[in-house]
PDB file of C-alpha atoms in Angstrom:
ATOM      1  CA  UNK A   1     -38.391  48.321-106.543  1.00  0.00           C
ATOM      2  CA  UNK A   2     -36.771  45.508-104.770  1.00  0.00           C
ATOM      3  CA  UNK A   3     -38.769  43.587-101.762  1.00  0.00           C
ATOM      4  CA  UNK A   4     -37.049  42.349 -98.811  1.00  0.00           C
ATOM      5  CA  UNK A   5     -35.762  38.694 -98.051  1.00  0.00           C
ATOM      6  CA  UNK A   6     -36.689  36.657 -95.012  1.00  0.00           C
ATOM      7  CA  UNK A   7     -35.294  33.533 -94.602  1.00  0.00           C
ATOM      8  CA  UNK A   8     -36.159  30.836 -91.495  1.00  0.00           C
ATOM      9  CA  UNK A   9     -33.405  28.562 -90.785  1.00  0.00           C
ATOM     10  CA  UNK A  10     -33.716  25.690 -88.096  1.00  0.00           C
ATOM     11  CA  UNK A  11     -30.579  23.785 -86.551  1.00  0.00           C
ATOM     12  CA  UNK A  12     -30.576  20.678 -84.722  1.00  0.00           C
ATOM     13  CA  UNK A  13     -28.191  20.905 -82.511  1.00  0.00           C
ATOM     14  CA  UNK A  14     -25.929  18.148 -81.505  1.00  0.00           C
ATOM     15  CA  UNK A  15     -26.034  17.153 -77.716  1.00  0.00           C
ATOM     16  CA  UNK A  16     -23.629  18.918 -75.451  1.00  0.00           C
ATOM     17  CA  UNK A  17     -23.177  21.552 -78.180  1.00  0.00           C
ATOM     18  CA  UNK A  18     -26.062  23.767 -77.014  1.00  0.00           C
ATOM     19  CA  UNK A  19     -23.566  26.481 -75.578  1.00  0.00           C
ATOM     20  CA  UNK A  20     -21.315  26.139 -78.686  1.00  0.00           C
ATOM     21  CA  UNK A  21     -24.092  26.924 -80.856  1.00  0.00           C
ATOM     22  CA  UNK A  22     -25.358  30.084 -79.027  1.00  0.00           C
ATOM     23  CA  UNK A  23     -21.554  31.698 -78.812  1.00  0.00           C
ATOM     24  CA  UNK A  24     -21.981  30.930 -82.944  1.00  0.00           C
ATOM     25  CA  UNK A  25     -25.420  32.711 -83.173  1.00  0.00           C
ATOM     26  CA  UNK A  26     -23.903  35.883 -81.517  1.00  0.00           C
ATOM     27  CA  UNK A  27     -21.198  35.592 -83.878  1.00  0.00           C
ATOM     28  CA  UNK A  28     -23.481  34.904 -86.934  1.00  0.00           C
ATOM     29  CA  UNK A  29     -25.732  38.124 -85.573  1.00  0.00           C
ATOM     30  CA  UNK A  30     -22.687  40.524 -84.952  1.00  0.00           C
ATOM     31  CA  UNK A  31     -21.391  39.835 -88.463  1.00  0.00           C
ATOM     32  CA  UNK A  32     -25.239  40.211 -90.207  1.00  0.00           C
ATOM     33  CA  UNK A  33     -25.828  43.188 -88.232  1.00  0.00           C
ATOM     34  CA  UNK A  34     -22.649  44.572 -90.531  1.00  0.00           C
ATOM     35  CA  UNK A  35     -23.479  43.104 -93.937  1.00  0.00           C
ATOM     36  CA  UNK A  36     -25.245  46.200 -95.868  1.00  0.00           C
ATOM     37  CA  UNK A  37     -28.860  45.780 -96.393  1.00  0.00           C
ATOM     38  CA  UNK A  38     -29.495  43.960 -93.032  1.00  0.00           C
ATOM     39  CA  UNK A  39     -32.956  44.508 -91.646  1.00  0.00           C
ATOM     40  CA  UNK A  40     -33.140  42.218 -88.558  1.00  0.00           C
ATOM     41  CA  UNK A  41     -33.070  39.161 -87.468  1.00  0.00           C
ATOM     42  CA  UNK A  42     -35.188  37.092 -84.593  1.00  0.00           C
ATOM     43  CA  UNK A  43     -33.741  34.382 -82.355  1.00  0.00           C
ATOM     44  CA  UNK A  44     -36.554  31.782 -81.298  1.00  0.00           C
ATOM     45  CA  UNK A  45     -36.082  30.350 -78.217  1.00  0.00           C
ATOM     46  CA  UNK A  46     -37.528  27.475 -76.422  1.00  0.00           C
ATOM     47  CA  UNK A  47     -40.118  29.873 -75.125  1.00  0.00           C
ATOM     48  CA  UNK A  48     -41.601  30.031 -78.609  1.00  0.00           C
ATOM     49  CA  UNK A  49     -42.318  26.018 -78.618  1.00  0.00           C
ATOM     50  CA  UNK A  50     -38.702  24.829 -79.938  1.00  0.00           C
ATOM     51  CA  UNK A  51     -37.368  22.077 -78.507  1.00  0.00           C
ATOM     52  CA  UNK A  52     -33.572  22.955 -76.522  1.00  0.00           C
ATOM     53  CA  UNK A  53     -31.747  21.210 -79.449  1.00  0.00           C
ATOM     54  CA  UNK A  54     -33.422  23.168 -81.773  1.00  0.00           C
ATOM     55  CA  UNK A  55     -31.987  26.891 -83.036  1.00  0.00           C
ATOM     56  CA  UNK A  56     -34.231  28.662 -85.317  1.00  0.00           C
ATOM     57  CA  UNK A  57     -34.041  32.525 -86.467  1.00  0.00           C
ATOM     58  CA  UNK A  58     -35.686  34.501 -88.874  1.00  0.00           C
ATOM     59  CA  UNK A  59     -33.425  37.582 -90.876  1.00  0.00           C
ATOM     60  CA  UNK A  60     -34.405  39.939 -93.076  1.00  0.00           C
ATOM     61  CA  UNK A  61     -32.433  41.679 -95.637  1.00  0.00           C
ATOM     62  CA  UNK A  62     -33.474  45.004 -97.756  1.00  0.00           C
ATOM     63  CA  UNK A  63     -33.083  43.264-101.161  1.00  0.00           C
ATOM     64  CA  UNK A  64     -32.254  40.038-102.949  1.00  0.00           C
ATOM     65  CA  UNK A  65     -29.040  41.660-104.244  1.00  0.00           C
ATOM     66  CA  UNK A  66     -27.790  42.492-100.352  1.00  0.00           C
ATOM     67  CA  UNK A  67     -28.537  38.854 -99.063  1.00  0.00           C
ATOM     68  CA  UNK A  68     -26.985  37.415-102.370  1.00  0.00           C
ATOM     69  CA  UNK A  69     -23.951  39.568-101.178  1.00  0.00           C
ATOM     70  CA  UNK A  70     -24.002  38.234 -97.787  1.00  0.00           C
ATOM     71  CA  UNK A  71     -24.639  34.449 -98.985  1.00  0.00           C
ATOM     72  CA  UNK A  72     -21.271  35.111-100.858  1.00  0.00           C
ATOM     73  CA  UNK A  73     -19.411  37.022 -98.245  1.00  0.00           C
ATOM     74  CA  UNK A  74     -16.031  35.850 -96.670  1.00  0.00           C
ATOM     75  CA  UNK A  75     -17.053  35.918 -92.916  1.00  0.00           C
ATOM     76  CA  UNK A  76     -20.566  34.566 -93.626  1.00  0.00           C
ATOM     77  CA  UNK A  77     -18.398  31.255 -95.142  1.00  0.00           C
ATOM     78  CA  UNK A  78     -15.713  31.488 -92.207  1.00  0.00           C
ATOM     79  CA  UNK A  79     -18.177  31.551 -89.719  1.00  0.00           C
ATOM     80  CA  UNK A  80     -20.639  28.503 -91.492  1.00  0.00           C
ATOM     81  CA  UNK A  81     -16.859  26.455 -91.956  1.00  0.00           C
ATOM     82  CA  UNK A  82     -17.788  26.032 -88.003  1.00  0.00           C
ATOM     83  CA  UNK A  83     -21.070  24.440 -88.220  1.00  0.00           C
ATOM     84  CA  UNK A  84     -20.538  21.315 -88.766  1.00  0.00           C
ATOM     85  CA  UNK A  85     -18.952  19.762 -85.539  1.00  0.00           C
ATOM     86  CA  UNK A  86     -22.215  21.975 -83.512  1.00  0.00           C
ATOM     87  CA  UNK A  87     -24.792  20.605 -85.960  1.00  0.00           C
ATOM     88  CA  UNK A  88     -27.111  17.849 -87.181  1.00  0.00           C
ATOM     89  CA  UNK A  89     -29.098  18.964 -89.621  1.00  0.00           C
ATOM     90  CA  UNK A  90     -30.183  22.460 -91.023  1.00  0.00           C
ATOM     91  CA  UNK A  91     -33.044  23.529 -92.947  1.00  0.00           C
ATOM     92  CA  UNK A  92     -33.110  26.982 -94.932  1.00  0.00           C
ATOM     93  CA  UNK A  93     -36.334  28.653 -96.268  1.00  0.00           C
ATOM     94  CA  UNK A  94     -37.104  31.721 -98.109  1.00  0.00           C
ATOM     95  CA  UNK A  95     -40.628  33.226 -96.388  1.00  0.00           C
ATOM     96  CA  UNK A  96     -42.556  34.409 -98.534  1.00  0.00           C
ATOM     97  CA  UNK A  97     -46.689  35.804 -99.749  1.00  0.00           C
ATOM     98  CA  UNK A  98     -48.761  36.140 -96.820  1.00  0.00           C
ATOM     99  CA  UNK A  99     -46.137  35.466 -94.064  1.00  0.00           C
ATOM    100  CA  UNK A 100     -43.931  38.340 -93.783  1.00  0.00           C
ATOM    101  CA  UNK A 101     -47.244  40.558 -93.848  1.00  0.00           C
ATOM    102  CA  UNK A 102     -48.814  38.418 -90.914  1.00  0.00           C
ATOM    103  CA  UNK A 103     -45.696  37.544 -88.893  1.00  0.00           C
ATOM    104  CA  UNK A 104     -45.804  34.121 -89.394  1.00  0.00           C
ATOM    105  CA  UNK A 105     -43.157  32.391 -87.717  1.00  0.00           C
ATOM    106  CA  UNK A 106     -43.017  28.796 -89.010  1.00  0.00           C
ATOM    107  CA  UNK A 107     -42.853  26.949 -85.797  1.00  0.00           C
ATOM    108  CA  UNK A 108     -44.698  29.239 -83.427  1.00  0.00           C
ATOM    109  CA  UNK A 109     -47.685  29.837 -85.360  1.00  0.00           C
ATOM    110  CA  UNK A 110     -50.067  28.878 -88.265  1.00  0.00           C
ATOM    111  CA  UNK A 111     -52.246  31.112 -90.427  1.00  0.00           C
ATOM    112  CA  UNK A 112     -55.305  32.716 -88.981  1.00  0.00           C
ATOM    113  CA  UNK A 113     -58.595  31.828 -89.387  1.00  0.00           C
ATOM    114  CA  UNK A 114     -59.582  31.089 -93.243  1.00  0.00           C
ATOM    115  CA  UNK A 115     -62.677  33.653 -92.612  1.00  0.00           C
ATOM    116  CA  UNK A 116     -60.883  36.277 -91.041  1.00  0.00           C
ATOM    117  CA  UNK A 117     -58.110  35.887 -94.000  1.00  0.00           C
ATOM    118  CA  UNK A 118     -61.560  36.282 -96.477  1.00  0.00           C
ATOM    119  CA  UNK A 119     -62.649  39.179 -94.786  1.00  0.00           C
ATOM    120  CA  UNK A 120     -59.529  40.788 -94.654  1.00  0.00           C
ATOM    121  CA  UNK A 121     -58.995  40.255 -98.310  1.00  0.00           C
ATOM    122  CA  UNK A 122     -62.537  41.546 -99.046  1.00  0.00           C
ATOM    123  CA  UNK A 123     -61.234  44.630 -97.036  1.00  0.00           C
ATOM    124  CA  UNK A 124     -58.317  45.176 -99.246  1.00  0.00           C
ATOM    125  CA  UNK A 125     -59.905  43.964-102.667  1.00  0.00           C
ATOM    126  CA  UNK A 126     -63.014  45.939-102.666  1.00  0.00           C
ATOM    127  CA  UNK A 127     -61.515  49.741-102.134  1.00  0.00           C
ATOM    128  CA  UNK A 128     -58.480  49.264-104.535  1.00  0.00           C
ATOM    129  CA  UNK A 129     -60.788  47.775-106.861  1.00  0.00           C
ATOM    130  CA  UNK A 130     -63.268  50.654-106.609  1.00  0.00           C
ATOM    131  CA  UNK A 131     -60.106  53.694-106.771  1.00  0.00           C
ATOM    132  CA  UNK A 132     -58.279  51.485-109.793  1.00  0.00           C
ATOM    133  CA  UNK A 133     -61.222  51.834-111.657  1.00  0.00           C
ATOM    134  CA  UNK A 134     -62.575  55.577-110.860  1.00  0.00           C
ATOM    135  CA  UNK A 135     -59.097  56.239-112.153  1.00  0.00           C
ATOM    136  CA  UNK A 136     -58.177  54.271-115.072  1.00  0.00           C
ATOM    137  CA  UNK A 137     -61.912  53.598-116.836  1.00  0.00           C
ATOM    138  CA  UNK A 138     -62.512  56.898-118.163  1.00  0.00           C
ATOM    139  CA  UNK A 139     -59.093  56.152-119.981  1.00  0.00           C
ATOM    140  CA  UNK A 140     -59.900  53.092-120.849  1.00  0.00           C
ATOM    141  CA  UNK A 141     -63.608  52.815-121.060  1.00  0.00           C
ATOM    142  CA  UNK A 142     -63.853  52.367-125.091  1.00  0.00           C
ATOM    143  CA  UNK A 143     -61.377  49.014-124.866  1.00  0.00           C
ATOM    144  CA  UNK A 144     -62.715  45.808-125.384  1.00  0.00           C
ATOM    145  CA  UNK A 145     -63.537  43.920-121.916  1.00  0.00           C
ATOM    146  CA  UNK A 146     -60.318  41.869-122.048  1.00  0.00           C
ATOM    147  CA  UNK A 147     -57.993  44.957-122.813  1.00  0.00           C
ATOM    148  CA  UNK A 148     -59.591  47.063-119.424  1.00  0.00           C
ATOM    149  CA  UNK A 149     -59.171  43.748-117.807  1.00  0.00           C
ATOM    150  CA  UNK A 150     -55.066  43.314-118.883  1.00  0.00           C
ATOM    151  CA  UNK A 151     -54.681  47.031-117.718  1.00  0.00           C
ATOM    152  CA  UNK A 152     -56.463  47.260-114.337  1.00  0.00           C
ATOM    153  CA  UNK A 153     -55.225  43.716-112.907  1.00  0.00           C
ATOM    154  CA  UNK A 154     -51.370  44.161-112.727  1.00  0.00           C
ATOM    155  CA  UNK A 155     -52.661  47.782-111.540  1.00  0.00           C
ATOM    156  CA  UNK A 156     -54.853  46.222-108.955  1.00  0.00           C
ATOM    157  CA  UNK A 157     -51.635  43.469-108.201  1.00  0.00           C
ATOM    158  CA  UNK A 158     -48.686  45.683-107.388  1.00  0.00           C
ATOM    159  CA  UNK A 159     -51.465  48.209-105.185  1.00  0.00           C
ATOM    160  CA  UNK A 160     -52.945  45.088-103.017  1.00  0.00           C
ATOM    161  CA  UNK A 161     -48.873  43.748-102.665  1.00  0.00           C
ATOM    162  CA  UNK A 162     -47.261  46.659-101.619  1.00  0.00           C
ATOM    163  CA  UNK A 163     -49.771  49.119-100.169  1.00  0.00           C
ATOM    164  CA  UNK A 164     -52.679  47.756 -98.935  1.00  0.00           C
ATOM    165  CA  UNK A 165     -52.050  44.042 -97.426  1.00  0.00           C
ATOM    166  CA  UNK A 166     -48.963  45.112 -95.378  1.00  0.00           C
ATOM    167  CA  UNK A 167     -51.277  47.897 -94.371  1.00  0.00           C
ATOM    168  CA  UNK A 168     -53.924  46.125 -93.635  1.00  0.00           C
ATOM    169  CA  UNK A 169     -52.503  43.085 -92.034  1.00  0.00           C
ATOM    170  CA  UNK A 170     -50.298  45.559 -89.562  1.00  0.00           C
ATOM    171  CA  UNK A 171     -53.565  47.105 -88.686  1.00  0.00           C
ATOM    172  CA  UNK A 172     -55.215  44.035 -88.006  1.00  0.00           C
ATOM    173  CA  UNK A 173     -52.909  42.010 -86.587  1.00  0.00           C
ATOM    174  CA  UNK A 174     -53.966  42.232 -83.239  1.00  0.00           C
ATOM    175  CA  UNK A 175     -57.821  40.983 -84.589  1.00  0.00           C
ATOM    176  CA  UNK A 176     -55.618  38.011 -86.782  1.00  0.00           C
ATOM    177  CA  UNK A 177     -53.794  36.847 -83.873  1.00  0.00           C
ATOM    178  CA  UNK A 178     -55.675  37.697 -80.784  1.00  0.00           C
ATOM    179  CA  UNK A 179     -53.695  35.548 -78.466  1.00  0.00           C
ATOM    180  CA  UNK A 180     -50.884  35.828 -80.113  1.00  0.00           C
ATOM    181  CA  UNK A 181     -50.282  39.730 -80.157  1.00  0.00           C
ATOM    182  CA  UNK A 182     -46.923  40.821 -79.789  1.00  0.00           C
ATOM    183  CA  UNK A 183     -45.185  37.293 -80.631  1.00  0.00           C
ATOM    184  CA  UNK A 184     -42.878  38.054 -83.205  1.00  0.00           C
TER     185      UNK A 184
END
């Protein structure tokens, strides 16, 4: 199963090139928007605490092998060949463990409370923990201690990564990031 690719990139904009720039990021978005495997993509504007100079966005892609594809693609070159008169500096980073689940965007907003992130993965732990073993241990109850341990953890893994902490966290969001609801 392949898991989907979020990258934030951040532009600094060189001065008088603000326009420029945001006739480029309707380009960039029209030509995404037909790359196979695009999700979405999120323009943050100055509303979200950037400074005017500053471009940031957030896109998602299905799978590695899609973005790879777009990273490589013709237009996605022809269209970055055009950067560098508009910009000063870029940065490009892959988001990735909690963020995607809690809609973290970088520069608008920081992790929630480290209790309410303990909690939460109490909440998730617990239950999985508690079905995992109801359903493996009478399987594996005559293994040595080590062996029941090496089968129920990846088990355990894969159920809190793609089941219950995007569950969870989309359920709670609203509880994470009271003030914040609706943000991203």
């Amino acid at each position: 199963m392949s898991e989907p690719v979020t990258i934030f990139i951040s532009r600094q904009v060189k001065p008088g090139k603000e326009r420029e720039m945001e006739a480029w990021m309707h380009a960039i978005r029209d030509a995404c928007r037909e790359a196979p495997g695009f999700v979405d993509s999120l323009w943050l504007g100055v509303e979200h605490g950037s400074n005017p100079e500053d471009f940031e966005v957030l896109i998602t892609f299905d799978s590695a092998e899609n973005f790879r594809s777009w990273e490589e693609s013709d237009i996605k070159r022809e269209l970055y060949s055009q950067l560098d008169h508009i910009i000063m500096d870029q940065k490009i980073r892959k988001i990735s463990g909690l963020e995607p689940w809690l809609g973290l965007v970088p520069s608008i907003m920081g992790p929630p409370p480290k209790w309410k992130m303990a909690l939460l993965a109490f909440m998730g732990v617990y239950p999985t923990i508690a079905v995992t073993f109801f359903f493996l241990m009478p399987l594996i109850k005559d293994l040595p201690m080590f062996v029941r341990l090496l089968c129920t953890t990846p088990a355990i893994s894969l159920i809190m990564t793609f089941l219950v902490m995007p569950a969870l966290t989309k359920l709670c969001h609203g509880w994470l990031f009271p003030q914040r609801t609706g943000t991203v």
